[in-house]
Amino acid sequence: MPRLNKPQIILALDVDTLESAADFVNKLYPKIKIFKVGSQLFTAYGPKVVELIHQKGAEVFLDLKYLDIPNTVSSAVAEAVRLKVKMLTLHISGGKEMIEAAAASARHLAKVSGLKRPLLIGVTVLTSQKASSGEVLKLARQGLASGLDGVVCSAREAAALRKKIKKSFLMVTPGIRTNNSVGDDQKRTATVKEAVGAGSNFLVIGRPILKAADPLKKAEELLGDLYGAGN
Ligand code: C5P
């Protein structure tokens, strides 16, 4: 069972060069302690980008959204344990067997190697696809019952999931915007306060920080919303 600590901001490192990734980690760590590496950066640079983040002292959220046969996903998860990532994503739609194999692989390797087990976070339905709240709830329940530690969900879904699922689990929420954010492709947005109020544990923030004139100042402002000023 994951421990539910105070909520944290994760920077979505959606950049296209290693230099730019290093630049953001240098600028923002230790204010931001977890950096999300997605498929673009990982496809371009592989484990090098994970090592770079670890060298600075920060932690990695490996967002590769695994979806494949159980053997392939459990092998990929084992590699993620070896890479020492803090958390990773996989698609709950991959099914019970896939999730169970992934969870067993992470637990087993962590036990025999002494490495820390990453948190396994399930993707219910991509925000680019239509889904009813019933479908999201069903997938979340299914994933958590199969061994996941948490789910990715919008702030809007978070409150309902927390209320309806009677078990301790983590919620990772993207689509965070400030009140004065300019419009972009995120449709179901929420502020830091709304997301935390809905029960989210990790807030994934990309463009509001990446595109800010002063990313550190913007991160501090958002952390201020989270913990109060002076953080
Ligand atoms: O720039 P922005 O703050 O919208 O970044 C949000 C991050 O969260 C991006 O890396 C995006 O891929 C990710 N994400 C999302 N919606 C989901 C799952 C992940 O925006 N449902």
Coordinates of N, CA, C and O in Angstrom, one line a residue, residues 31 220-221 223-225 227-231:
K31 N 13.5 22.6 -5.9 CA 12.0 23.1 -5.7 C 11.1 22.0 -6.3 O 10.2 21.6 -5.6
E220 N 7.6 28.3 -8.2 CA 7.5 28.7 -6.8 C 6.1 29.2 -6.5 O 5.5 29.0 -5.4
E221 N 5.5 29.9 -7.5 CA 4.2 30.4 -7.4 C 3.2 29.2 -7.2 O 2.3 29.2 -6.3
L223 N 4.0 26.2 -6.2 CA 4.3 25.5 -4.9 C 3.7 26.3 -3.8 O 3.2 25.7 -2.8
G224 N 3.6 27.6 -4.0 CA 3.0 28.5 -3.0 C 1.5 28.2 -2.9 O 0.9 28.1 -1.8
D225 N 0.9 27.9 -4.0 CA -0.6 27.5 -4.0 C -0.8 26.2 -3.3 O -1.8 25.9 -2.7
Y227 N 1.5 24.6 -0.9 CA 1.9 24.5 0.5 C 1.8 25.8 1.2 O 2.1 25.9 2.4
G228 N 1.5 26.9 0.5 CA 1.5 28.2 1.2 C 2.8 28.9 0.8 O 3.7 28.3 0.4
A229 N 2.8 30.3 0.8 CA 3.9 31.0 0.3 C 5.2 30.7 1.1 O 5.1 30.2 2.2
G230 N 6.4 30.9 0.5 CA 7.7 30.7 1.1 C 8.2 29.3 0.9 O 9.2 29.0 1.4
N231 N 7.6 28.5 0.0 CA 8.1 27.2 -0.3 C 8.9 27.2 -1.6 O 8.5 27.9 -2.5

